[in-house]
Short mmCIF file of C-alpha atoms in Angstrom, two decimals:
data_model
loop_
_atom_site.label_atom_id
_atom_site.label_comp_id
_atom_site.label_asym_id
_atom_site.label_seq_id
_atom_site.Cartn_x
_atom_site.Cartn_y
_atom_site.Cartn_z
CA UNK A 14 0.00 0.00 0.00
CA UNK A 15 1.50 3.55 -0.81
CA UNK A 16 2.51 5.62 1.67
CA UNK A 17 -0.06 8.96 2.41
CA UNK A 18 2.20 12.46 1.70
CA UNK A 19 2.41 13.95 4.53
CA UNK A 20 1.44 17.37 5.15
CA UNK A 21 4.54 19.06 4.32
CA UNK A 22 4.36 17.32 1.21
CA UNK A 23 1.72 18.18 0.08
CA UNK A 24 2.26 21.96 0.48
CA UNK A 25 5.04 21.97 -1.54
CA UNK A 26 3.18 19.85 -4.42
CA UNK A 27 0.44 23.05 -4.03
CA UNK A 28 3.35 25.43 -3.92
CA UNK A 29 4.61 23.61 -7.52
CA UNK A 30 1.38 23.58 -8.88
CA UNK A 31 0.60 27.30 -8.10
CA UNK A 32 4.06 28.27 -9.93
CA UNK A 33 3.35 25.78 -12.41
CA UNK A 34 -0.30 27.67 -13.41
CA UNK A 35 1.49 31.16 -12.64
CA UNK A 36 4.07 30.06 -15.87
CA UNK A 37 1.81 28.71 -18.33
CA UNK A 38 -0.48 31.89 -17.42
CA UNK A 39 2.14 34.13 -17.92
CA UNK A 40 2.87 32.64 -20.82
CA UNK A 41 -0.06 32.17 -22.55
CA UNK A 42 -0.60 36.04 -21.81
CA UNK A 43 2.81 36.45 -23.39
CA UNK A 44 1.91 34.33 -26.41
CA UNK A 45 -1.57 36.65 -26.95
CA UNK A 46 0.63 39.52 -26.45
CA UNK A 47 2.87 38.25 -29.87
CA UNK A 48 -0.53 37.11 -31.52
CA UNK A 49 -1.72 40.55 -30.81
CA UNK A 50 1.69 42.61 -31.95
CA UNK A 51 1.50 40.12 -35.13
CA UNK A 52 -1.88 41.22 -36.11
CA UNK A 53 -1.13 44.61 -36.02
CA UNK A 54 1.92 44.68 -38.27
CA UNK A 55 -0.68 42.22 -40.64
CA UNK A 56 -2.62 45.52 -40.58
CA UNK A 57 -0.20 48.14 -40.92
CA UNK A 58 1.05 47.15 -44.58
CA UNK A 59 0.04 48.32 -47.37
CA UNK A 60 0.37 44.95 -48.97
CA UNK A 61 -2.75 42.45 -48.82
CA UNK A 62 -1.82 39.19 -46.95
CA UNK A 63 -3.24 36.29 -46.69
CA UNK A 64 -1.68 33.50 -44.28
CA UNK A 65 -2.67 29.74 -45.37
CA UNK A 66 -1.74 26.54 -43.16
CA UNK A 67 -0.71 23.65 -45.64
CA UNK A 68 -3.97 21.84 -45.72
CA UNK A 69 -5.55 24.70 -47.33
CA UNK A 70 -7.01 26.46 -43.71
CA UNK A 71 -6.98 30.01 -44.13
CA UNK A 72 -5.50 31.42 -41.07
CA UNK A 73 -5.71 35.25 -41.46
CA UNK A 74 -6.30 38.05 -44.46
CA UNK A 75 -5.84 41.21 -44.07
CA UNK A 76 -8.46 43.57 -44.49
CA UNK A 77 -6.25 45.21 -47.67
CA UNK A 78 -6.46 41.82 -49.46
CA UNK A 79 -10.15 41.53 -48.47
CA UNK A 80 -10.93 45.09 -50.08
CA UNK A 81 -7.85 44.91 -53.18
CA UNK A 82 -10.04 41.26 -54.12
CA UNK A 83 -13.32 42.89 -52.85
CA UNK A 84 -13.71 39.84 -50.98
CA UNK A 85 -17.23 38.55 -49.66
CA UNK A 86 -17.94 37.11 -46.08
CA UNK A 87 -19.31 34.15 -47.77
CA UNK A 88 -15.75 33.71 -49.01
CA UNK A 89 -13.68 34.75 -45.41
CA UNK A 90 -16.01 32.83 -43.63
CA UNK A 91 -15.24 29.06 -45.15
CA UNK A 92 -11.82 29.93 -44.43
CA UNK A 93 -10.39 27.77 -47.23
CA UNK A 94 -8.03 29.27 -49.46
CA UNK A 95 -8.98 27.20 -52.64
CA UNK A 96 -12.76 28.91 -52.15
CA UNK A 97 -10.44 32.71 -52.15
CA UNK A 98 -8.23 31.35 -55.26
CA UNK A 99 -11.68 30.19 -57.22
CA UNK A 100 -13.42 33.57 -56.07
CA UNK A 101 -9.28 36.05 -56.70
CA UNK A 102 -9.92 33.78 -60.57
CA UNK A 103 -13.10 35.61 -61.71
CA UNK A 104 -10.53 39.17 -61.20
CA UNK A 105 -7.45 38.07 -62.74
CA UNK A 106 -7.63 38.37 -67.03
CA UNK A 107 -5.48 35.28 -67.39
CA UNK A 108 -6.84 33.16 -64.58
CA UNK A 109 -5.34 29.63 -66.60
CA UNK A 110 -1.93 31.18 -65.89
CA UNK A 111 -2.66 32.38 -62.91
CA UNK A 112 -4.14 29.28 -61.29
CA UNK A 113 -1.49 27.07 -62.99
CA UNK A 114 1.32 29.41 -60.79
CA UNK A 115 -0.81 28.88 -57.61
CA UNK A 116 -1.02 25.28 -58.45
CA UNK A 117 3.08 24.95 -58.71
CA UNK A 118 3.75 26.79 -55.62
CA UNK A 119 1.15 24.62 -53.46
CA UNK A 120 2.72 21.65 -54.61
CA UNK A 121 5.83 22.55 -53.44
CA UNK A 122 5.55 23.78 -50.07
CA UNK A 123 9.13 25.15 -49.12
CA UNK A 124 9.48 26.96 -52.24
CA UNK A 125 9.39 30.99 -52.32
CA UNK A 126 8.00 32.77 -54.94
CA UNK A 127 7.81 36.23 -56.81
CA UNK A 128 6.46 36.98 -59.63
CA UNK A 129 4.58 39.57 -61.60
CA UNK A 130 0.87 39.62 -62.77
CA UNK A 131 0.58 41.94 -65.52
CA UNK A 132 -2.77 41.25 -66.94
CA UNK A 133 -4.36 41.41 -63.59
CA UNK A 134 -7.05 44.22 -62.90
CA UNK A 135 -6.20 44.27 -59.08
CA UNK A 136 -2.49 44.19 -58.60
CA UNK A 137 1.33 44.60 -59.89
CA UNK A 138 2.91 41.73 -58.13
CA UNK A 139 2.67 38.44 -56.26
CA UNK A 140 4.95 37.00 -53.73
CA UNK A 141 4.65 33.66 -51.16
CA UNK A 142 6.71 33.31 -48.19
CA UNK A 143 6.51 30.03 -46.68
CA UNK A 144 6.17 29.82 -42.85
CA UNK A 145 8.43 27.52 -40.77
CA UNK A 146 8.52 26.35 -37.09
CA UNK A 147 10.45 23.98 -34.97
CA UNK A 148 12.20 23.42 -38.73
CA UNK A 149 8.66 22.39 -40.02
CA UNK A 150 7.14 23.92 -43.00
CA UNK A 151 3.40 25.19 -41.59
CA UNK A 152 2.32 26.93 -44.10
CA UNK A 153 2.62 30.03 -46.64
CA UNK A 154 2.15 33.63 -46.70
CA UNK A 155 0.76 35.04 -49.96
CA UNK A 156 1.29 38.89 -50.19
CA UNK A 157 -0.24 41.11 -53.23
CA UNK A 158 1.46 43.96 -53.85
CA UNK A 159 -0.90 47.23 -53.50
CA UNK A 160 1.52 49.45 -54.82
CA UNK A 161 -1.21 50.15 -57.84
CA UNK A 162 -3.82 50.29 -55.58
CA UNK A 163 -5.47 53.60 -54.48
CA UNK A 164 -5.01 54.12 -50.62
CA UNK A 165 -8.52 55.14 -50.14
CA UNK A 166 -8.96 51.30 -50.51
#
């Protein structure tokens, strides 16, 4: 039969478990506090951005690529980025080409990109940035260049 912790003991377990929750609190506040810093800078460019996991989830767009794509809810709110390629498609004059390049860069997920889109209506450029952690590719940031693109947007 195991032995009952004695009082002592179990203060200092309580005394562990108190800094334990203190650390992952103060962490998780620091980790809203980088979420929250991350968002803004999202905001601040001029540039639309749209972040995309690799299985397609659509993890943030900033409101610049909402309005530079004009962007319905319908659209934001499935949070699939193959629904905001097929809906960008209908705006781009070549959208063959166009979905042929997003096509190549999906299927390879560590590559980078840049490249120009000079028959689209909306914008002068195209970039993807692919997003690593813990040496893992996680996903990709798409950027459209709003250079073009009134500021009253």
């Amino acid at each position: 039969m195991a032995k009952k912790p004695t009082y002592e003991e179990l203060e200092q377990r309580v005394k562990r478990l108190e800094k334990e929750s203190f650390e992952h609190k103060r962490a998780e506040e620091e980790r809203e506090l980088t979420l929250s810093q991350l968002r803004a800078t999202l905001e601040a460019t001029v540039d639309g951005i749209m972040v995309v996991r690799l299985d397609s989830e659509t993890k943030s767009l900033s409101k610049r690529f909402r309005k530079i794509w004009h962007m319905p809810d319908a659209v934001l709110d499935s949070e699939d980025a193959n629904q905001v390629f097929d809906y960008v498609l209908d705006q781009i004059n070549e959208p063959e080409v166009f979905s042929q390049k997003v096509q190549a860069v999906v299927a390879d997920p560590n590559s980078n990109t840049f490249d120009t889109l000079p028959d689209s209506t909306i914008s002068p450029w195209r970039m993807t940035q692919t997003r690593s952690a813990l040496f893992r590719t996680m996903g990709r940031s798409w950027v459209i260049s709003s250079m073009a693109i009134p500021s009253s947007l």
